[in-house]
mmCIF file of C-alpha atoms in Angstrom:
data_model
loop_
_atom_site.group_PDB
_atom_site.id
_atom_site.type_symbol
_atom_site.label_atom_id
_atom_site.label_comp_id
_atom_site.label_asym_id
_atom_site.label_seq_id
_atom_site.Cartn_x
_atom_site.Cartn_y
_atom_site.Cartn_z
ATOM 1 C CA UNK A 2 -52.155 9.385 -50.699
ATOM 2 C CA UNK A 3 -50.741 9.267 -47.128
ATOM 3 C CA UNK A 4 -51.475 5.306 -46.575
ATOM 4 C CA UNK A 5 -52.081 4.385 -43.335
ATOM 5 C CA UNK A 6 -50.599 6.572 -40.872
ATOM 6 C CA UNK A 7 -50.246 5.958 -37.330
ATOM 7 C CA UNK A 8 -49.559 8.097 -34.205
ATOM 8 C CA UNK A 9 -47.252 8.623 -32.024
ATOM 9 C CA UNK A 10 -44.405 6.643 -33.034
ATOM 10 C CA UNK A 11 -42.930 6.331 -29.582
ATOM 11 C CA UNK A 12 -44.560 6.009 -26.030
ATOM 12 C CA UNK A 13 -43.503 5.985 -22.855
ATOM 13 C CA UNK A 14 -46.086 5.238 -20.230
ATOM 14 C CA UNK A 15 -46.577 4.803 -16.803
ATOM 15 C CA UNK A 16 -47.917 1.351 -15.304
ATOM 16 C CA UNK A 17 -51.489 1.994 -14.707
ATOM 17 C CA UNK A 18 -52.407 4.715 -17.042
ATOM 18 C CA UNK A 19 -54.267 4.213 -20.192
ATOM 19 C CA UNK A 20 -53.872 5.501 -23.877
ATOM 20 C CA UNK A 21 -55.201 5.723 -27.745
ATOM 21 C CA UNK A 22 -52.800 4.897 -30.324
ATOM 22 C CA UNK A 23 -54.176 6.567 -33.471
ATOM 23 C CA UNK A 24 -54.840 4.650 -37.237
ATOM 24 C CA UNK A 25 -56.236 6.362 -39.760
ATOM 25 C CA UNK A 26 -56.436 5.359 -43.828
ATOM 26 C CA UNK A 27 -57.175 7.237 -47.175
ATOM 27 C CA UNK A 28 -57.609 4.506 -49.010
ATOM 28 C CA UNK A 29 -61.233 3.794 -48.481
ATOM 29 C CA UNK A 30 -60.508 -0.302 -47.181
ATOM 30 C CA UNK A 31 -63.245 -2.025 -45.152
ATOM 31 C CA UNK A 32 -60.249 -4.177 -43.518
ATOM 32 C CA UNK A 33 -58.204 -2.785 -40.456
ATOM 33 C CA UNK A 34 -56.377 -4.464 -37.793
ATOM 34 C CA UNK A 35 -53.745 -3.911 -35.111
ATOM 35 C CA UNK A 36 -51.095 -6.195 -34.896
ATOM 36 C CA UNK A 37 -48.100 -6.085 -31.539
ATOM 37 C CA UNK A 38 -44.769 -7.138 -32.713
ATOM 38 C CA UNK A 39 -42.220 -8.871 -29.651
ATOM 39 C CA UNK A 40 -38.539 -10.259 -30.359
ATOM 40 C CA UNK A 41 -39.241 -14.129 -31.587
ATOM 41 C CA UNK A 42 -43.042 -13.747 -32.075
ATOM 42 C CA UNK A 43 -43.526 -12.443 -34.884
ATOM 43 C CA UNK A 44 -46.796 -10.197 -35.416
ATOM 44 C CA UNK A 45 -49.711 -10.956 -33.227
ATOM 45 C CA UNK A 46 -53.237 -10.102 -34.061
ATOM 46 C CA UNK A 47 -54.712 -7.968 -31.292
ATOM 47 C CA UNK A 48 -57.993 -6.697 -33.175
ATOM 48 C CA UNK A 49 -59.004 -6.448 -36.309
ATOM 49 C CA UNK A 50 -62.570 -4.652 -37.993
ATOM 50 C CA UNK A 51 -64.471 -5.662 -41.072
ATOM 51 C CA UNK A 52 -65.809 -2.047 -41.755
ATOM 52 C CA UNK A 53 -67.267 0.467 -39.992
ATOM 53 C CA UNK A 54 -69.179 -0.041 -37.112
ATOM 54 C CA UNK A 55 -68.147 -3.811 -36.904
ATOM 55 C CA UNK A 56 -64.799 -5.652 -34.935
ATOM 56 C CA UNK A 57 -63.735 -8.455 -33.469
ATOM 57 C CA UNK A 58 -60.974 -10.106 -31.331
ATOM 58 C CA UNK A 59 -57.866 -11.213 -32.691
ATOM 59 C CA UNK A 60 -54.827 -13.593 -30.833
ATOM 60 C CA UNK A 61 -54.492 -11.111 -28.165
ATOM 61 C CA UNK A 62 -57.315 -8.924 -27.264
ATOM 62 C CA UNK A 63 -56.799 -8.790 -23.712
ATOM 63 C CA UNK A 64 -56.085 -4.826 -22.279
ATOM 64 C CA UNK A 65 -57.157 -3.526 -25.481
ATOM 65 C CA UNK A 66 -60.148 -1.855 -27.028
ATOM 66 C CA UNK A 67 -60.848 -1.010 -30.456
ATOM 67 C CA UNK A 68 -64.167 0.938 -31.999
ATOM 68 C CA UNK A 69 -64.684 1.585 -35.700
ATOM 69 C CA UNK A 70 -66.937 4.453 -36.189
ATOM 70 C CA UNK A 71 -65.709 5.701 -39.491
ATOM 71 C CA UNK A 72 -64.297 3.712 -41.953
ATOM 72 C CA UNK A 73 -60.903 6.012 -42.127
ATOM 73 C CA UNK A 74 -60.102 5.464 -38.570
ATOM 74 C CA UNK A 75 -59.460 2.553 -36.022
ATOM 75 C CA UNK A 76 -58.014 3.483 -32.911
ATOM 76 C CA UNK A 77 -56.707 1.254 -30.306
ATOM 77 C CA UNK A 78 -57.067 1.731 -26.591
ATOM 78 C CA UNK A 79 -54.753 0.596 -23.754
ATOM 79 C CA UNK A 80 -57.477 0.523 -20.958
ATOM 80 C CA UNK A 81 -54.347 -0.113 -17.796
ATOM 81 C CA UNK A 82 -51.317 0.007 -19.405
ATOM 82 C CA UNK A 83 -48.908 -2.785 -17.971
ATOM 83 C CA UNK A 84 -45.164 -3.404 -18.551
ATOM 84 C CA UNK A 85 -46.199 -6.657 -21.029
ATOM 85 C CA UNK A 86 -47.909 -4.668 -23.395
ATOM 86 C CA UNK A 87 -44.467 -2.943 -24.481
ATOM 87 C CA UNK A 88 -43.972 -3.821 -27.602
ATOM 88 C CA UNK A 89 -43.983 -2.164 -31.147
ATOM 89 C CA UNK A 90 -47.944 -1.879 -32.534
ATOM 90 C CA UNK A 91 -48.832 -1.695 -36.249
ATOM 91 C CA UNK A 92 -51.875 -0.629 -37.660
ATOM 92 C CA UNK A 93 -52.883 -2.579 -40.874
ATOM 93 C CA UNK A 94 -55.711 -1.752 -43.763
ATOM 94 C CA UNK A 95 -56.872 -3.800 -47.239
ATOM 95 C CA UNK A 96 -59.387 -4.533 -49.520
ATOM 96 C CA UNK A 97 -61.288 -6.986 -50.703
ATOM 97 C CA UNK A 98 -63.016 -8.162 -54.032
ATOM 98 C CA UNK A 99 -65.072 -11.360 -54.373
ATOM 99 C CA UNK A 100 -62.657 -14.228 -53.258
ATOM 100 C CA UNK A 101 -59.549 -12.386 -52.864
ATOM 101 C CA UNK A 102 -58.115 -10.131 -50.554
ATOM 102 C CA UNK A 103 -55.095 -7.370 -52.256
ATOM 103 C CA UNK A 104 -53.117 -7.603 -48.898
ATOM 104 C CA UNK A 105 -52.309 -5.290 -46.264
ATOM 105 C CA UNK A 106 -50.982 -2.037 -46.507
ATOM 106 C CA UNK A 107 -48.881 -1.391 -43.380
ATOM 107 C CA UNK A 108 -48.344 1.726 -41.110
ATOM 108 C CA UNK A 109 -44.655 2.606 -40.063
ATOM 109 C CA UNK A 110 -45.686 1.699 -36.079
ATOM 110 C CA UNK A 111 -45.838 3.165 -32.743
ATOM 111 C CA UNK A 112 -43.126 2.054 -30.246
ATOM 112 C CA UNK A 113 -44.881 1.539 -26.950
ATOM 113 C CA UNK A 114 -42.458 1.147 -23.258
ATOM 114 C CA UNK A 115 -44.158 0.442 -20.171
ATOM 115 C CA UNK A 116 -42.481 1.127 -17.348
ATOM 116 C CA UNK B 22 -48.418 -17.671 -34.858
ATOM 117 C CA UNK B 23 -48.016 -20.976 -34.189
ATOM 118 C CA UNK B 24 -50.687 -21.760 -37.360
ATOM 119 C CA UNK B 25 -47.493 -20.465 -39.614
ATOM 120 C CA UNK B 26 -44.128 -22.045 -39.009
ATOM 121 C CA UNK B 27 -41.551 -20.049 -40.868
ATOM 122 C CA UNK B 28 -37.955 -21.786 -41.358
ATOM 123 C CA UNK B 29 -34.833 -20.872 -41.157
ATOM 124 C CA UNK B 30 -35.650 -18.326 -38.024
ATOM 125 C CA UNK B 31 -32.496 -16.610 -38.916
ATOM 126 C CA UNK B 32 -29.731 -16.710 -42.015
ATOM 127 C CA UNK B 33 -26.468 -15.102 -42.783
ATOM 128 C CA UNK B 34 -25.221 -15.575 -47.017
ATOM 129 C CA UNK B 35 -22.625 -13.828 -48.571
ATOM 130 C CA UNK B 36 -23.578 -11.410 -51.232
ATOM 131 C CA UNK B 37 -24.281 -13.262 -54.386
ATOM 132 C CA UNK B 38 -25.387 -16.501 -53.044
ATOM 133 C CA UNK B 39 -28.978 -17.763 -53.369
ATOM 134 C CA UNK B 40 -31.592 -18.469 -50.388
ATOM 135 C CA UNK B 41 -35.243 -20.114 -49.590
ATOM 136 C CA UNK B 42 -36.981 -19.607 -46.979
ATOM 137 C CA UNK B 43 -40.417 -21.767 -46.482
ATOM 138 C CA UNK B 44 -43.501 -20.848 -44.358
ATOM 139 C CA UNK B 45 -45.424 -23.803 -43.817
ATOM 140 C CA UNK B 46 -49.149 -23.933 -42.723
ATOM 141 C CA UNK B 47 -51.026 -26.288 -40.268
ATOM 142 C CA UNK B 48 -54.629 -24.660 -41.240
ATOM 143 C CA UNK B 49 -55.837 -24.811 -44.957
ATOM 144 C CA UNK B 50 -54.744 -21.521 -46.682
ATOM 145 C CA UNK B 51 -56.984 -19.151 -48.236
ATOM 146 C CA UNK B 52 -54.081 -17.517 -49.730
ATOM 147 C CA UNK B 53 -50.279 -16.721 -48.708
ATOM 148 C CA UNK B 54 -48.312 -13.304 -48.862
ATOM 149 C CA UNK B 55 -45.220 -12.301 -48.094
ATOM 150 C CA UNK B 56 -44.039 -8.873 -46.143
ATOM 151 C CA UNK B 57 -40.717 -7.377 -45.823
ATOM 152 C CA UNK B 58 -39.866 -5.550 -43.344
ATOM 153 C CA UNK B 59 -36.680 -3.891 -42.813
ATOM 154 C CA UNK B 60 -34.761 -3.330 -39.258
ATOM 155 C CA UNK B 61 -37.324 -1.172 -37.036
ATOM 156 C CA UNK B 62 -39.434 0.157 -39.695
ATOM 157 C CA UNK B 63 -43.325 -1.041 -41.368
ATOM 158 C CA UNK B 64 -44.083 -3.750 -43.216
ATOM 159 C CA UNK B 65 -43.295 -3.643 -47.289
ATOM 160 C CA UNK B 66 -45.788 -5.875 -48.998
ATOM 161 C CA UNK B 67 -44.245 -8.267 -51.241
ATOM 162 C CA UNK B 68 -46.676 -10.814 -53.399
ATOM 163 C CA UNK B 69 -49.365 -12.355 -52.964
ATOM 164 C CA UNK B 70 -50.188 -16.451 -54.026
ATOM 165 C CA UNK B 71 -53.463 -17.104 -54.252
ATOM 166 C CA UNK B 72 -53.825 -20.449 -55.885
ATOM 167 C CA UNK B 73 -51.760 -23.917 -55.627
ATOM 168 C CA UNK B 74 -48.990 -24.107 -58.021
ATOM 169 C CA UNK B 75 -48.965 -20.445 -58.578
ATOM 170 C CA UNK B 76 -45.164 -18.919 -58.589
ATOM 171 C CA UNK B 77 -44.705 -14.783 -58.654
ATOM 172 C CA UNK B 78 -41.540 -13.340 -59.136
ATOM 173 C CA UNK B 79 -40.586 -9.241 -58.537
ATOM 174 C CA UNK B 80 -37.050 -8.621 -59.243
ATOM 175 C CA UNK B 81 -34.741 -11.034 -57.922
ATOM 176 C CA UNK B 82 -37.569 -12.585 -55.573
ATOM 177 C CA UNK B 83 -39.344 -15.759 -56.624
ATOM 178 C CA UNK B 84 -42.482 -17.058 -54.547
ATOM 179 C CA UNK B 85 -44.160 -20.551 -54.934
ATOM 180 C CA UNK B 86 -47.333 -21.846 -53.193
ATOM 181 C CA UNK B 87 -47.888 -25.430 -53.161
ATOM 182 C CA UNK B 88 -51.489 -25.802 -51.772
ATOM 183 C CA UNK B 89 -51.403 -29.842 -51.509
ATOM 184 C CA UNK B 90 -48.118 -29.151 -49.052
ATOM 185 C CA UNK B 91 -49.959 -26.108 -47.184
ATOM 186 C CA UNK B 92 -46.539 -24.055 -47.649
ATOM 187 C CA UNK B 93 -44.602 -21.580 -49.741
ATOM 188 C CA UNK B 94 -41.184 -20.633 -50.892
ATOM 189 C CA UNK B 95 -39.216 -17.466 -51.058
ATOM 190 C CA UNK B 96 -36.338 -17.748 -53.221
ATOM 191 C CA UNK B 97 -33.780 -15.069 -53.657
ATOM 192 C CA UNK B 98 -31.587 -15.322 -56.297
ATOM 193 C CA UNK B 99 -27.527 -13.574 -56.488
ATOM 194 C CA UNK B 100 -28.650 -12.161 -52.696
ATOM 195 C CA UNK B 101 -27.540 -8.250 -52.316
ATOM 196 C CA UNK B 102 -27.404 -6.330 -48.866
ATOM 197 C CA UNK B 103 -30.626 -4.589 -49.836
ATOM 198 C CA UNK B 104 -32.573 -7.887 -49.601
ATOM 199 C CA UNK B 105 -31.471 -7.848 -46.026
ATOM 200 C CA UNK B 106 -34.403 -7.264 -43.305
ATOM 201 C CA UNK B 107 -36.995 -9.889 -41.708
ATOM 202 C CA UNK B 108 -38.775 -11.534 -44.176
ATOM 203 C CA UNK B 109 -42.787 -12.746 -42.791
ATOM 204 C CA UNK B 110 -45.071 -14.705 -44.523
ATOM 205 C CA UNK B 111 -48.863 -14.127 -43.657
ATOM 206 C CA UNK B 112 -52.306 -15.696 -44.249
ATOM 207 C CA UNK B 113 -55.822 -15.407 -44.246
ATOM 208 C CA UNK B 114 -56.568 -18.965 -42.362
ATOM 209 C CA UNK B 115 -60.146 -19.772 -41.273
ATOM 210 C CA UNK B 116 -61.598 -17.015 -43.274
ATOM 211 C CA UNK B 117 -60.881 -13.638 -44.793
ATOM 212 C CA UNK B 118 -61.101 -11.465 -41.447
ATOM 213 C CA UNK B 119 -58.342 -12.826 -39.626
ATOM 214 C CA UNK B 120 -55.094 -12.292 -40.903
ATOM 215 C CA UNK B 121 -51.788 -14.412 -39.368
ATOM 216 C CA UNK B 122 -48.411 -14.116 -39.096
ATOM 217 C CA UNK B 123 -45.121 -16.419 -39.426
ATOM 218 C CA UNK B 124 -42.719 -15.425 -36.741
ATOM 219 C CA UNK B 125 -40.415 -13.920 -39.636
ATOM 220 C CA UNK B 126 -37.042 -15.007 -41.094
ATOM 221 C CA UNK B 127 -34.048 -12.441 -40.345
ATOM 222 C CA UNK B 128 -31.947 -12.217 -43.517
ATOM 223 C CA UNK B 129 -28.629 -10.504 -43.410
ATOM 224 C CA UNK B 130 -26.396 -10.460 -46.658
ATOM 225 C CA UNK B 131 -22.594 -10.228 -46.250
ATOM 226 C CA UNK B 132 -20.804 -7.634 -48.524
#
């Protein structure tokens, strides 16, 4: 099992210009979301998708776009990037039974500058 | 988020001495979990609490949830420098789709 495995682990882009960071999963969970992580805020919920087909905003939606057509995969789009969306981005996945949720399993991160 | 205050923000022990650090909710919790995650790499999933009272312990970790209080405890006991890293406490808080954050609690342990 690979987990979840995210791509590219470092980014450099231009003001202006847009990009997909890639999340994909093997372990078949409806759950995926995208967190940002900047120095004193902890980890931010940007989107986050219920199962295929279905998402919905998180804490900080704004200059992102997600879609969930399979449920392996949930990319996340930078439409313009802009120097406040550097930051490192993680890419989260879990499952669910009944009540109780078995926690997130977490990729290793993409390091995103905007300059 | 602001929903989970985590406390101390930062802490320096010597190795061997014991540590807590709380995470504290303002929102009812529908269950509390705690993430390692060591300098510039992923998230390491610790344990998970899921009902008021419970306590979980993995190694030299121990984690309490006291649901009356809305918070939980990490506890490590004899600390080593492995247990350094940030140390985040997360929850599910209005439901089971949105998943939050504590701002983390950076743990270094003094040979």
């Amino acid at each position: 099992n690979a987990g979840v495995t995210q791509t590219p682990k470092f980014q450099v882009l231009k003001t202006g210009q847009s990009m997909t960071l890639q999340c994909a999963q093997d372990m078949n969970h409806e759950y995926m979301s995208w967190y940002r992580q900047d120095p004193g805020m902890g980890l931010r919920l940007i989107h986050y998708s219920v199962g295929a087909g279905i998402t919905d905003q998180g804490e900080v939606p704004n200059g992102y776009n997600v879609s969930r057509s399979t449920t392996e995969d949930f990319p996340l789009r930078l439409l313009s990037a802009a120097p406040s969306q550097t930051s490192v981005y993680f890419c989260a996945s879990s499952y669910s039974y009944g009540a109780q949720n078995y926690g997130y399993t977490f990729g290793s991160g993409t390091r995103l500058t905007v300059v | 988020s602001q929903e989970l205050e985590q406390s101390p923000q930062s802490l320096i022990v010597q190795e061997g001495k014991n540590l807590t650090i709380n995470c504290t909710s303002s929102k009812t919790l529908y269950g509390l979990y705690w993430y390692k995650q060591k300098y510039g790499e992923g998230l390491i999933f610790l344990m998970m609490l899921q009902k008021g009272g419970e306590e979980k312990s993995h190694e030299k970790i121990t984690a309490k949830l006291d649901e009356k209080k809305q918070q939980s405890s990490l506890h490590i006991t004899a600390s080593q420098p492995s247990h350094a890293g940030i140390y985040l406490c997360g929850a599910f808080l209005y439901n089971f789709n949105k998943f939050y954050f504590g701002s983390g609690t950076k743990l270094n342990v003094k040979p």
